[in-house]
Tab-separated table of C-alpha atoms in Angstrom:
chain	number	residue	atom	x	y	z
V	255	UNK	CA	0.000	0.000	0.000
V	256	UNK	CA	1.540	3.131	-1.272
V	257	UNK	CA	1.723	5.569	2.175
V	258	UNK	CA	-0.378	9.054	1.843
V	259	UNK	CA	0.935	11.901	-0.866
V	260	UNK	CA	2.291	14.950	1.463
V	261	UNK	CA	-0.119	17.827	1.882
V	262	UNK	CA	0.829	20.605	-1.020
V	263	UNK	CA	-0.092	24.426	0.488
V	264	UNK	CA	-2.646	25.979	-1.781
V	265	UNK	CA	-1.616	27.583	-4.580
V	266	UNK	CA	-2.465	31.290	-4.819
V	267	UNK	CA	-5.709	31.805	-7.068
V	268	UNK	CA	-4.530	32.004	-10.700
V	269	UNK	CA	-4.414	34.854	-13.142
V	270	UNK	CA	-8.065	35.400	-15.319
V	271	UNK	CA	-7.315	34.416	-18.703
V	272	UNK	CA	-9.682	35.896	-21.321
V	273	UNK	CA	-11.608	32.649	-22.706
V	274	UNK	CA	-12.887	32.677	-18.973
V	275	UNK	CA	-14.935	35.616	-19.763
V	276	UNK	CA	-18.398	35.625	-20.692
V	277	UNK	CA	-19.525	32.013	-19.453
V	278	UNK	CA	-20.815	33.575	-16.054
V	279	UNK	CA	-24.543	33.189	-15.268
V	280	UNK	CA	-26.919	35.878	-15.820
V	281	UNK	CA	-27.485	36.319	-12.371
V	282	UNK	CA	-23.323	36.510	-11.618
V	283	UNK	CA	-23.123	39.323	-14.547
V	284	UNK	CA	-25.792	41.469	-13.756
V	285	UNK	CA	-24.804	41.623	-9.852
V	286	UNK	CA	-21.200	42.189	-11.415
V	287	UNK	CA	-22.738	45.402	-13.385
V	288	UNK	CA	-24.870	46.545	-10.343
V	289	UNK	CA	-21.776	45.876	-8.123
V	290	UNK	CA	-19.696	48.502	-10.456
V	291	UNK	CA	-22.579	51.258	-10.502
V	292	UNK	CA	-23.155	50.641	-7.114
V	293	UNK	CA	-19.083	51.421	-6.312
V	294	UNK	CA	-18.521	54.464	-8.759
V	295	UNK	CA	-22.001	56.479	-7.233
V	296	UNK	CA	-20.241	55.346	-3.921
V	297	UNK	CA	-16.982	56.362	-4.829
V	298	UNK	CA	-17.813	59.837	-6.351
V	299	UNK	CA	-19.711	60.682	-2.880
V	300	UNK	CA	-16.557	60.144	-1.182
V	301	UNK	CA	-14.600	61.383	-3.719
V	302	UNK	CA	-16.592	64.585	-2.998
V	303	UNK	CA	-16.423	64.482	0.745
V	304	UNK	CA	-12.423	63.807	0.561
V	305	UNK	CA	-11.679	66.489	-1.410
V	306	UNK	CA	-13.642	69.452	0.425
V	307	UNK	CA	-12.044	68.193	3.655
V	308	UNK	CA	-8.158	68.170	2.206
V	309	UNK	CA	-8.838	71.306	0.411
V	310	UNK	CA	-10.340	72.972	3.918
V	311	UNK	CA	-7.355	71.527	5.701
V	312	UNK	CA	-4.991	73.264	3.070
V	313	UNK	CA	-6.374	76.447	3.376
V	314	UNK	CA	-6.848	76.722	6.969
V	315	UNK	CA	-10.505	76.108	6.990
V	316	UNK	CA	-12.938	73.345	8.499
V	317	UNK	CA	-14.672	72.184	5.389
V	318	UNK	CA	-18.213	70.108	4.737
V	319	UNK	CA	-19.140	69.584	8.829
V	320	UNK	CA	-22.719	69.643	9.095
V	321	UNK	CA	-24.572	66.965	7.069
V	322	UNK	CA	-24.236	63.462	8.854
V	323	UNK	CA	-20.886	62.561	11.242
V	324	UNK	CA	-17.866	64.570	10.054
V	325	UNK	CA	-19.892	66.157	7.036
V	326	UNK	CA	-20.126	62.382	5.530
V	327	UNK	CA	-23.492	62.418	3.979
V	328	UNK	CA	-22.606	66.437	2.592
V	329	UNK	CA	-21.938	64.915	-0.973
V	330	UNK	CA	-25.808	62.922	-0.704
V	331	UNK	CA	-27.104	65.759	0.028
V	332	UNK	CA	-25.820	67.968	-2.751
V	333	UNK	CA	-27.178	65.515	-4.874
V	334	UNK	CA	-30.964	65.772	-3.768
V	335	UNK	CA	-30.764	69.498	-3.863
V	336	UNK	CA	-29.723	68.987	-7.363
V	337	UNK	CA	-32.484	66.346	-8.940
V	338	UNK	CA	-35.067	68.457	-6.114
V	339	UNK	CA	-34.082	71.661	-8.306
V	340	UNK	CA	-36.109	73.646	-10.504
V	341	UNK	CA	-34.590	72.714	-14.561
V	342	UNK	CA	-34.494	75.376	-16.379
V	343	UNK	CA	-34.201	75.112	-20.374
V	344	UNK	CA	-33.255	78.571	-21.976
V	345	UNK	CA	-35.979	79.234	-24.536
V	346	UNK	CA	-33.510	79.900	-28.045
V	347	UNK	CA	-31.774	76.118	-27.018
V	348	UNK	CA	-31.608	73.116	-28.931
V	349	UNK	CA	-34.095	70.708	-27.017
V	350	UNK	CA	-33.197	67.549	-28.363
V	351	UNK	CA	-29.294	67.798	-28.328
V	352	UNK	CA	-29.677	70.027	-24.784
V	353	UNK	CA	-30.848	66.941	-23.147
V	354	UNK	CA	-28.873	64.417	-24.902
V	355	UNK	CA	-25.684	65.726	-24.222
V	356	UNK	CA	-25.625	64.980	-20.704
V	357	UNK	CA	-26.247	61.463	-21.312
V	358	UNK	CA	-23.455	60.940	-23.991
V	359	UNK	CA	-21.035	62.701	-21.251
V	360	UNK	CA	-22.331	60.378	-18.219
V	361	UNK	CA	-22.819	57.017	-20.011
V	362	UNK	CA	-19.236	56.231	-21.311
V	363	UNK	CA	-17.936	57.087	-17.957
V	364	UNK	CA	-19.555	54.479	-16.319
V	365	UNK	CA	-19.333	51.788	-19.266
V	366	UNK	CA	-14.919	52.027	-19.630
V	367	UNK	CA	-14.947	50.824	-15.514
V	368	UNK	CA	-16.685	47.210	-17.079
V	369	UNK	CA	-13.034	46.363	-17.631
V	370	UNK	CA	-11.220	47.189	-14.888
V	371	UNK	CA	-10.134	44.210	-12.999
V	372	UNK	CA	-10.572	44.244	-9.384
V	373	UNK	CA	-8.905	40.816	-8.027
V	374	UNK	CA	-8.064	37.266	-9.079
V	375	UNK	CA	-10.580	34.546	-9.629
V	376	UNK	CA	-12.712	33.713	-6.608
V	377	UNK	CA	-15.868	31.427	-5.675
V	378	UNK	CA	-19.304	33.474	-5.769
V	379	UNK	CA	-21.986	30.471	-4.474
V	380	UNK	CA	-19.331	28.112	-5.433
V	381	UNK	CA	-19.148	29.486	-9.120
V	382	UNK	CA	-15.401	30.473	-10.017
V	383	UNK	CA	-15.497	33.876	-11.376
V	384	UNK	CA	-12.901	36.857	-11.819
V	385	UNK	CA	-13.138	39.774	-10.017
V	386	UNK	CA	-14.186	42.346	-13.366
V	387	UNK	CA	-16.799	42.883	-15.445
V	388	UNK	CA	-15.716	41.682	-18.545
V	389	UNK	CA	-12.548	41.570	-20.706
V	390	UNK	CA	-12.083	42.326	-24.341
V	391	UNK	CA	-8.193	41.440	-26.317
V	392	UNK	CA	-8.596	45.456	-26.606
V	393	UNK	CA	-9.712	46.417	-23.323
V	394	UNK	CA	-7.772	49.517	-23.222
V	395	UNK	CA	-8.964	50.958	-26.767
V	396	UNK	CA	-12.747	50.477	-25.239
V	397	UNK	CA	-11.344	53.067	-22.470
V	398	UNK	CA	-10.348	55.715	-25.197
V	399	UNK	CA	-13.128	54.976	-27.199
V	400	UNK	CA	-15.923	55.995	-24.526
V	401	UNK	CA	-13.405	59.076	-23.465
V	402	UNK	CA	-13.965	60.508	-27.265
V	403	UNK	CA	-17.873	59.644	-27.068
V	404	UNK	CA	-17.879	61.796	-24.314
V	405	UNK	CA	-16.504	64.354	-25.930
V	406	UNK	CA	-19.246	64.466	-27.926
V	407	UNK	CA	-21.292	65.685	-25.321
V	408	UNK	CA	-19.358	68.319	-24.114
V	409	UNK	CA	-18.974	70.036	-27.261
V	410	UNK	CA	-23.135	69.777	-28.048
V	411	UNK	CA	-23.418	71.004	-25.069
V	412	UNK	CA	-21.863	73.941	-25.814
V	413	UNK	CA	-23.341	74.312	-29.485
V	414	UNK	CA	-26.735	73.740	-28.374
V	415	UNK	CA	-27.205	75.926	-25.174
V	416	UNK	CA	-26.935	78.605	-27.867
V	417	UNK	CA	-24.671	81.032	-25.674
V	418	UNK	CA	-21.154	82.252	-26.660
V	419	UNK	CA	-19.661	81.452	-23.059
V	420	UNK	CA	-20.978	77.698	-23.338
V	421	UNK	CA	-19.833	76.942	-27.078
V	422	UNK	CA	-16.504	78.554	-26.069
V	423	UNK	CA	-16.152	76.525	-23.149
V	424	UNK	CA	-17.142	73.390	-25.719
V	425	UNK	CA	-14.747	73.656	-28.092
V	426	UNK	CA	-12.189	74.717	-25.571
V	427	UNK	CA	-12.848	71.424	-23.737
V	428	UNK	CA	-13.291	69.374	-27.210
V	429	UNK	CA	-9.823	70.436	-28.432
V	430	UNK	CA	-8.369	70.049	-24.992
V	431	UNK	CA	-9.175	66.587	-24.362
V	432	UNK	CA	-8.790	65.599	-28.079
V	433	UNK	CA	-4.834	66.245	-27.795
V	434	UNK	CA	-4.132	65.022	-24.423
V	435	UNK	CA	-6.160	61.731	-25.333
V	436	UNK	CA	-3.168	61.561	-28.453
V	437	UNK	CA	-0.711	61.917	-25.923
V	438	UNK	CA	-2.407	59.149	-23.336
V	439	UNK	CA	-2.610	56.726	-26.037
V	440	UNK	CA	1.087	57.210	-26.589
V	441	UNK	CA	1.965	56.124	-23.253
V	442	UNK	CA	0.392	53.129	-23.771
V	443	UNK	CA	2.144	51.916	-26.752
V	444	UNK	CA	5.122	51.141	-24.186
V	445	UNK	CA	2.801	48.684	-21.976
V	446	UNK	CA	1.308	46.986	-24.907
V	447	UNK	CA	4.806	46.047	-25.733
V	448	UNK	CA	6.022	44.838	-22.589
V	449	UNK	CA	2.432	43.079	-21.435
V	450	UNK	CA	2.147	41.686	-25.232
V	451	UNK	CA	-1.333	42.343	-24.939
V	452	UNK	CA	-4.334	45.166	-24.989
V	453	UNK	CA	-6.336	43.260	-22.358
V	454	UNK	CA	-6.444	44.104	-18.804
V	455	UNK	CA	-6.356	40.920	-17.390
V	456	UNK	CA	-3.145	40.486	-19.441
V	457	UNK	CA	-1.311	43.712	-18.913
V	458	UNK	CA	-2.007	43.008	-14.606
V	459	UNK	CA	-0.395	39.361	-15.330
V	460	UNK	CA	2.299	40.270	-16.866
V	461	UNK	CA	3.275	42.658	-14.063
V	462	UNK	CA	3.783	39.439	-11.618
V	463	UNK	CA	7.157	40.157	-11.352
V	464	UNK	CA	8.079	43.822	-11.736
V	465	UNK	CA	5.726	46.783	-12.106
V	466	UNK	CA	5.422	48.760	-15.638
V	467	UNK	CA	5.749	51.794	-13.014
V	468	UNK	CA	9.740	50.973	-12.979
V	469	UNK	CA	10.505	49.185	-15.881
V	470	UNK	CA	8.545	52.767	-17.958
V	471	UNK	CA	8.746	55.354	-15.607
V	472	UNK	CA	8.406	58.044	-18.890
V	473	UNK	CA	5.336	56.713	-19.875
V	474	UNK	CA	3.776	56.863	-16.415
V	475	UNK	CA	4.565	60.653	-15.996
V	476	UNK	CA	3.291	61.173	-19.716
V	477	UNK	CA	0.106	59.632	-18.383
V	478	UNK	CA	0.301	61.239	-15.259
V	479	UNK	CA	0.016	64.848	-16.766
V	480	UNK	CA	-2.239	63.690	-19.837
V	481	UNK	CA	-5.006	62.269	-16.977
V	482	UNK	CA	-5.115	65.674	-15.449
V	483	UNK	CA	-5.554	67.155	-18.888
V	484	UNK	CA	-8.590	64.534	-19.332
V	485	UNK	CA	-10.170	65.353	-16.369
V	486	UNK	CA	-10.619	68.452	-16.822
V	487	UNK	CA	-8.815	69.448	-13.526
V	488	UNK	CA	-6.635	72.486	-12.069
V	489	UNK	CA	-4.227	72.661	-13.287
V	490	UNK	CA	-6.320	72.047	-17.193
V	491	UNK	CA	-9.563	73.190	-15.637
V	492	UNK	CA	-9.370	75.698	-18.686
V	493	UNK	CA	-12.962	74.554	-20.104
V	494	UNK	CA	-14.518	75.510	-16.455
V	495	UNK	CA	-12.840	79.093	-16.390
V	496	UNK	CA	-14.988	81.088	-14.320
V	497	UNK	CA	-13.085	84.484	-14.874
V	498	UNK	CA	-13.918	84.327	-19.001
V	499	UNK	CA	-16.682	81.577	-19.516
V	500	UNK	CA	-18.916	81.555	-16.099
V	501	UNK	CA	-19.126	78.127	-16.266
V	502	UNK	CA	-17.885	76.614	-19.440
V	503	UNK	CA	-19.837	74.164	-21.602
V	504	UNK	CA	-22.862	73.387	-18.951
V	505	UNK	CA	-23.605	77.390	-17.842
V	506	UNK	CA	-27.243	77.014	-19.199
V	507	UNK	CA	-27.686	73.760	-17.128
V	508	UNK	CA	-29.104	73.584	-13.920
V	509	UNK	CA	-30.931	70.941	-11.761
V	510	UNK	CA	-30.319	66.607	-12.667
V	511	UNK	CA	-28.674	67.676	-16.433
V	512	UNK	CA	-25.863	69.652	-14.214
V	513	UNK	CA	-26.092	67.005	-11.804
V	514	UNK	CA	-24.702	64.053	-14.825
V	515	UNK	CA	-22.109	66.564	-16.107
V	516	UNK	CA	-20.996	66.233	-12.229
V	517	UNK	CA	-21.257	63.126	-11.835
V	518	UNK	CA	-19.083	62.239	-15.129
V	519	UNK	CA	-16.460	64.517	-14.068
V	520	UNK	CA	-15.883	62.331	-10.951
V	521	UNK	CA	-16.476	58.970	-12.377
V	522	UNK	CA	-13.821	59.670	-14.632
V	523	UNK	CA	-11.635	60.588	-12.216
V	524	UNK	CA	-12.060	57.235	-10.395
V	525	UNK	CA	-11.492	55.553	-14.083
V	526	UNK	CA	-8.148	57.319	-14.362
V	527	UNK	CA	-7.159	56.411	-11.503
V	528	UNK	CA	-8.228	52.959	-12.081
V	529	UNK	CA	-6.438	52.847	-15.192
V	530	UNK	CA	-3.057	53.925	-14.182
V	531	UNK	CA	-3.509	51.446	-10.926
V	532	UNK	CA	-4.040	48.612	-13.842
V	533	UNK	CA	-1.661	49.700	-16.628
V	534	UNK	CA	1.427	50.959	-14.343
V	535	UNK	CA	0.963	49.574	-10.646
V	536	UNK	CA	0.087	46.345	-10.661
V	537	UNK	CA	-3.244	46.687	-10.630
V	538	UNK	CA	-4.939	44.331	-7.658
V	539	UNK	CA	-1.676	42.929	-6.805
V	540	UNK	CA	0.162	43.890	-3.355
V	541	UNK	CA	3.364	46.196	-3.442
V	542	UNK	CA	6.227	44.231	-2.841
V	543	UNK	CA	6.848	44.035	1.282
V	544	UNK	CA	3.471	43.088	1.631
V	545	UNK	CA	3.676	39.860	-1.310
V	546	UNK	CA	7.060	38.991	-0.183
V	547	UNK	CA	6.228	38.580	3.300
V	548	UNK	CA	2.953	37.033	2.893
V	549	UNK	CA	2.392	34.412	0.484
V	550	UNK	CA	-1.741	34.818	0.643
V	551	UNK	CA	-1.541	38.837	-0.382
V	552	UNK	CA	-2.598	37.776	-4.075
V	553	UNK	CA	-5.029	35.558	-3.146
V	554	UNK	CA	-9.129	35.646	-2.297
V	555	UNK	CA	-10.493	38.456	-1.986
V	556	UNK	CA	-7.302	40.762	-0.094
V	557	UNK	CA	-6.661	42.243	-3.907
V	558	UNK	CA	-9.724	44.099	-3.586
V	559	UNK	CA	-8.235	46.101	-0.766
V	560	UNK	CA	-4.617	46.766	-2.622
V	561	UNK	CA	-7.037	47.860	-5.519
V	562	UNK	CA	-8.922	50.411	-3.474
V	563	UNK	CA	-5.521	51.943	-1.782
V	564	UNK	CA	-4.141	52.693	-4.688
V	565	UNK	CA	-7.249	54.173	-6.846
V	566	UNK	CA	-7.898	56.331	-3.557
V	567	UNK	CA	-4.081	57.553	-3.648
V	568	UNK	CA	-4.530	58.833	-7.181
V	569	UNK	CA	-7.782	60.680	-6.159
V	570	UNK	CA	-5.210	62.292	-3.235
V	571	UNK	CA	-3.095	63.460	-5.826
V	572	UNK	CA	-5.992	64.620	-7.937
V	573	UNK	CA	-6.553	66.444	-4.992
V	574	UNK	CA	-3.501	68.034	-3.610
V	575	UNK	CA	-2.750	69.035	-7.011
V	576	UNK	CA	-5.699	71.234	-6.646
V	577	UNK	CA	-5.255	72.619	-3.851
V	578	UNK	CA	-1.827	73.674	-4.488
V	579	UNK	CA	-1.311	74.568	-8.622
V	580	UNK	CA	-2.745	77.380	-10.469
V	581	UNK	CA	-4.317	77.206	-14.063
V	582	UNK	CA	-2.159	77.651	-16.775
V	583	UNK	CA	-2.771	79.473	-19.867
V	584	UNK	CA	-4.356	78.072	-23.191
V	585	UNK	CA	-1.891	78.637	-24.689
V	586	UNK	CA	0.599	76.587	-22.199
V	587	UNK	CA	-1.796	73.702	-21.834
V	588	UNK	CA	-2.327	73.186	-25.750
V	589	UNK	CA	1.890	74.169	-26.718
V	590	UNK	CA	2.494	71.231	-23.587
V	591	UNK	CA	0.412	68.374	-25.144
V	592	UNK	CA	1.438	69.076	-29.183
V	593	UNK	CA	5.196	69.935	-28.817
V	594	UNK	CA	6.398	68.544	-25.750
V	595	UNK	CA	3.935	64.907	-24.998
V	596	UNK	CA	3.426	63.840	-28.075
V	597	UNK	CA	7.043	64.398	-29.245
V	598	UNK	CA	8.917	62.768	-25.973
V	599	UNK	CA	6.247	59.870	-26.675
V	600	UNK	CA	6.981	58.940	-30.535
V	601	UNK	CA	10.776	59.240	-29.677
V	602	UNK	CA	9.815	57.074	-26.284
V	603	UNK	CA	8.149	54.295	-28.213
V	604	UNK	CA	11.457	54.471	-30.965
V	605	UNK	CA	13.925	53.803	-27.997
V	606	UNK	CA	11.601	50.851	-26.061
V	607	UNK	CA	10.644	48.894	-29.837
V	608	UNK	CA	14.490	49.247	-30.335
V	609	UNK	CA	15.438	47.782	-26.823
V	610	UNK	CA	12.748	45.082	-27.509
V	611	UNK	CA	13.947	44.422	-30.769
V	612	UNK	CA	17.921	43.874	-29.655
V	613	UNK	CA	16.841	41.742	-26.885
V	614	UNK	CA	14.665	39.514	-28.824
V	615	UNK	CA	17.616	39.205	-31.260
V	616	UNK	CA	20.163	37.991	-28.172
V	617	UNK	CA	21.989	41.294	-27.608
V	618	UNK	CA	23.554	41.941	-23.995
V	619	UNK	CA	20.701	44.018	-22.041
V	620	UNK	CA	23.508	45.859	-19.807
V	621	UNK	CA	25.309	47.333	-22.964
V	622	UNK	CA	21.581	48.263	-24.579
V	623	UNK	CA	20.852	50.236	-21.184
V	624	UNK	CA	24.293	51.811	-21.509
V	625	UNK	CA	23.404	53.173	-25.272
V	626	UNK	CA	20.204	54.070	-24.400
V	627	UNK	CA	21.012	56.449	-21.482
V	628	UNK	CA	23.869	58.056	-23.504
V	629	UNK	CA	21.212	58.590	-26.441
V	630	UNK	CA	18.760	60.012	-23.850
V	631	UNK	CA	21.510	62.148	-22.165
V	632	UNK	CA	22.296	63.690	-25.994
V	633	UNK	CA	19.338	64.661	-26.602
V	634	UNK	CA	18.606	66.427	-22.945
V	635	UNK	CA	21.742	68.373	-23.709
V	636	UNK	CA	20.823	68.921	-27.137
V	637	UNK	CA	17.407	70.483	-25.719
V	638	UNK	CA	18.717	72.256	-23.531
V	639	UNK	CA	21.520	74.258	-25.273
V	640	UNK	CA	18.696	74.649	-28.173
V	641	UNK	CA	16.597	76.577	-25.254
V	642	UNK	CA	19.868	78.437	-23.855
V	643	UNK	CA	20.942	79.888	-27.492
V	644	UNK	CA	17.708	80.041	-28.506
V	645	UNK	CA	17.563	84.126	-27.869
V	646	UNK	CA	14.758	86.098	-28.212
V	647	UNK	CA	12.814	84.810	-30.636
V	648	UNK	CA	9.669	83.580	-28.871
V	649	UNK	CA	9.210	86.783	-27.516
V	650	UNK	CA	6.471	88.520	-27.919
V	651	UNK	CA	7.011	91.545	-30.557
V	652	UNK	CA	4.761	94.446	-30.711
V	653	UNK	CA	4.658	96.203	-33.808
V	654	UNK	CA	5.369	99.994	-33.463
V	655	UNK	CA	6.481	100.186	-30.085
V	656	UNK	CA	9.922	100.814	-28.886
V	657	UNK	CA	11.819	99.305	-25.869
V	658	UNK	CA	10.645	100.767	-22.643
V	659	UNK	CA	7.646	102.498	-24.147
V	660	UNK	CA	4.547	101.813	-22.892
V	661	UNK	CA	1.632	101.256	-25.894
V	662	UNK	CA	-1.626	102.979	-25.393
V	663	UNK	CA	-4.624	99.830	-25.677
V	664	UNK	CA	-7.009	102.111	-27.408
V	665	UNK	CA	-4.775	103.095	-29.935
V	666	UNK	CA	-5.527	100.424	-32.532
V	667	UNK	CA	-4.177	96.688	-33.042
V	668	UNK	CA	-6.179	95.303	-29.991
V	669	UNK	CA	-9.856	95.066	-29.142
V	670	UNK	CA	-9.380	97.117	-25.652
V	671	UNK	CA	-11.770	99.775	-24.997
V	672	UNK	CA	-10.422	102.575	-22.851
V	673	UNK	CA	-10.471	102.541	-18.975
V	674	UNK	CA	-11.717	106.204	-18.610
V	675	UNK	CA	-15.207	107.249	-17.463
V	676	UNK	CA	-17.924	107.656	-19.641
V	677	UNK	CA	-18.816	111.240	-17.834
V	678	UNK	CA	-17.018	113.850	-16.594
V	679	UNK	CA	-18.975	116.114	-14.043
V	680	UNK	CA	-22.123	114.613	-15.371
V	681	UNK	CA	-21.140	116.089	-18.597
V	682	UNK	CA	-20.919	113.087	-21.716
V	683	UNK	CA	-16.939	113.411	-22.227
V	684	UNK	CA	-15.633	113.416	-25.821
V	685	UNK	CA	-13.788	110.447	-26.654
V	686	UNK	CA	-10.431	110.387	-26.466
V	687	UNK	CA	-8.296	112.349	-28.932
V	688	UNK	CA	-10.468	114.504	-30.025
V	689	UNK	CA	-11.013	117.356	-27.235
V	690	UNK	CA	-10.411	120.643	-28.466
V	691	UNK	CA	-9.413	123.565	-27.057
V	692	UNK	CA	-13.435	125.074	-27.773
V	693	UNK	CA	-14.336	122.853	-25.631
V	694	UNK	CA	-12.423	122.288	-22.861
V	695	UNK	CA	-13.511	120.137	-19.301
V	696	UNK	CA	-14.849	122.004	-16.346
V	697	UNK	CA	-12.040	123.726	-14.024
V	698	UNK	CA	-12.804	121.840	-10.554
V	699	UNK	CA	-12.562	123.872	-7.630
V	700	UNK	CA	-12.736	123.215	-4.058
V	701	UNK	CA	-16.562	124.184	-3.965
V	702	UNK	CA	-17.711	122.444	-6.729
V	703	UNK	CA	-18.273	118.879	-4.513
């Protein structure tokens, strides 16, 4: 009689592979899709409640204090005042395309979180299921996709609230997120190189060993800056600039229409954050003390946790960023995503395919390292003595005017009406340059007041 096989220590739950997708029950996927829309209405409450009490903290203040313990149900109730509200359609609007475009803005944002994976496989009633919606083999160009359908809605906003402030503030935010979404998918040429796949599932597997945060640290800060640029955020809150357009492309919305445009803006701040977790950090999978110490981090349902951490640290920097950067010029935001992102990406890509290309052929990987940080250091000096001899060129040149004089705004070339008075005395005043000595202004004299 053979004696008893030794007992073999579970295994940690495997990876989810992508033909495991879409054999789930009904009942499994629909809890799955109420689970997610249950979690981002969740998470944009706290969201809310977070930020108000970091930004009240930064500036010295208490913040939301009054609605439930700590302020916590302040973000619930904003949101009844806001479907309780009186709407109000302007009369001149589109009707049709006024109401839709709230819809196309908060629909995508809640469809690109189907993919997100939040853990490994686990039991559910004893049926074996991952921990995400669903997976496609291009998971990631879903994501972008529903990013430029929401566009869409921004920019009919604008067009059909019929005001010059809102289809301003619609184009401004069209052509905005249009080149920073370039730029994103840029920085995620890199990963699909190194993961070998577009699918989420894939791209978290294949960073078992060795984040995508360290092995492409460029295209995590190119993603970095290009998510605040989607968002629609200080410092790229340039669409929502109260100083020129009141509100942007929703200042003829009011009530549960401003209430989606809200609630879109959060949601895709959660799926930013959710998609640099997956794509650079390791998605659900514990930082390294934690999985080297303990064998059972990756396992059950203790990914969900890691996941959470790390969405909730992004929304922190969202945050802090906020409370501590100004807004930039239009000029800055759009000359940062055309000549500096997309640029550094293409040449980005170049280097990595090359380094991919010599190691799949059997070249030494220390000597490829060594080239490619003496290519990168050439062109850093290159850039920089290009900026240092550069001169005066970029500077701004005013036709007509000589150094150190100052140029009178009313006297032609820019749209600037003069800052005088209208009256003088009560009397109408003549407009400037053209008093004459028949008709000079009133002498004022210590009794006239």
């Amino acid at each position: 009689m053979s004696p008893l096989p030794a007992a073999v220590p579970a295994a940690p739950a495997a990876d989810p592979a992508l033909e495991g997708f879409g054999t789930d029950p009904w009942w499994l996927i629909g809890g799955k899709v109420l689970v997610i829309f249950a979690f981002l209405v969740v998470t944009v409450l706290m969201t809310m409640w977070i930020e108000r009490r970091i930004i009240g903290r930064m500036q010295l203040r208490v913040g939301p204090n009054r609605a439930g313990p700590f302020g916590l149900l302040q973000g619930l109730a904003d949101g009844i005042k806001l479907a309780l509200k009186e709407d109000i359609v302007p009369r001149q609007v589109d009707k049709v395309v006024f109401i839709l475009a709230p819809v196309m803005a908060a629909v995508p944002a809640f469809i690109s979180f189907i993919i997100i994976p939040f853990g490994p496989r686990v039991s559910i009633f004893g049926h074996e299921t991952a921990l995400q919606g669903t997976d496609l083999p291009v998971a990631v160009l879903l994501v972008l996709a529903m990013s430029s359908m929401a566009i869409y809605g921004i920019v009919l906003a604008g067009w059909s609230s019929m005001s010059p402030y809102s289809l301003l503030g619609g184009l401004r935010s069209s052509a905005q997120m249009i080149s920073y979404e370039i730029a994103m998918g840029l920085s995620f040429v890199a990963v699909f190189m190194f993961a070998g796949s577009m699918s989420t599932s894939q791209i978290v597997a294949a960073q078992q060993d060795k984040w995508f945060v360290v092995l492409l640290a460029p295209s995590f800060v190119v993603y970095v800056i290009t998510m605040m640029g989607e968002s629609n955020r200080i410092p790229f809150d340039l669409p929502e600039g109260e100083g020129e357009l009141v509100g942007g492309f929703h200042t003829e919305y009011s009530s549960l229409k401003f209430a989606m445009f809200f609630l879109a803006e959060y949601i895709n701040l959660a799926t930013l954050s959710a998609l640099a977790t997956t794509m650079f950090l390791g998605g659900w999978r514990a930082p390294a003390p934690i999985s080297t110490v303990w064998a059972g981090a990756n396992s059950g349902w203790w990914p969900v946790l890691w996941f959470l951490v790390k969405i909730f640290l992004f929304i922190f920097f969202f945050v802090w960023l906020r409370g501590t950067l100004p807004r930039v010029r239009y000029d800055q935001l759009m000359k940062l995503g055309w000549k500096v992102l997309m640029p550094f990406s293409l040449g980005w890509i170049l280097l990595v395919a090359t380094i991919r290309a010599l190691r799949n052929d059997g070249y030494d990987m220390r000597q490829i390292v060594i080239v490619a940080a003496v290519a990168a250091a050439v062109v850093l000096v290159a850039t920089v003595v290009w900026e240092m001899f550069r001169g005066e060129d970029d500077k701004e040149i005013v036709p007509g005017a000589a150094a150190g004089t100052r140029t009178d705004p009313a006297a032609g070339g820019y749209p600037v009406p003069p800052m005088d008075a209208p009256h003088y005395h009560g009397r109408a005043r003549e407009p400037r340059g053209q008093a004459t000595i028949e008709n000079p202004p009133e002498e004022v004299t210590s009794g006239t007041h």
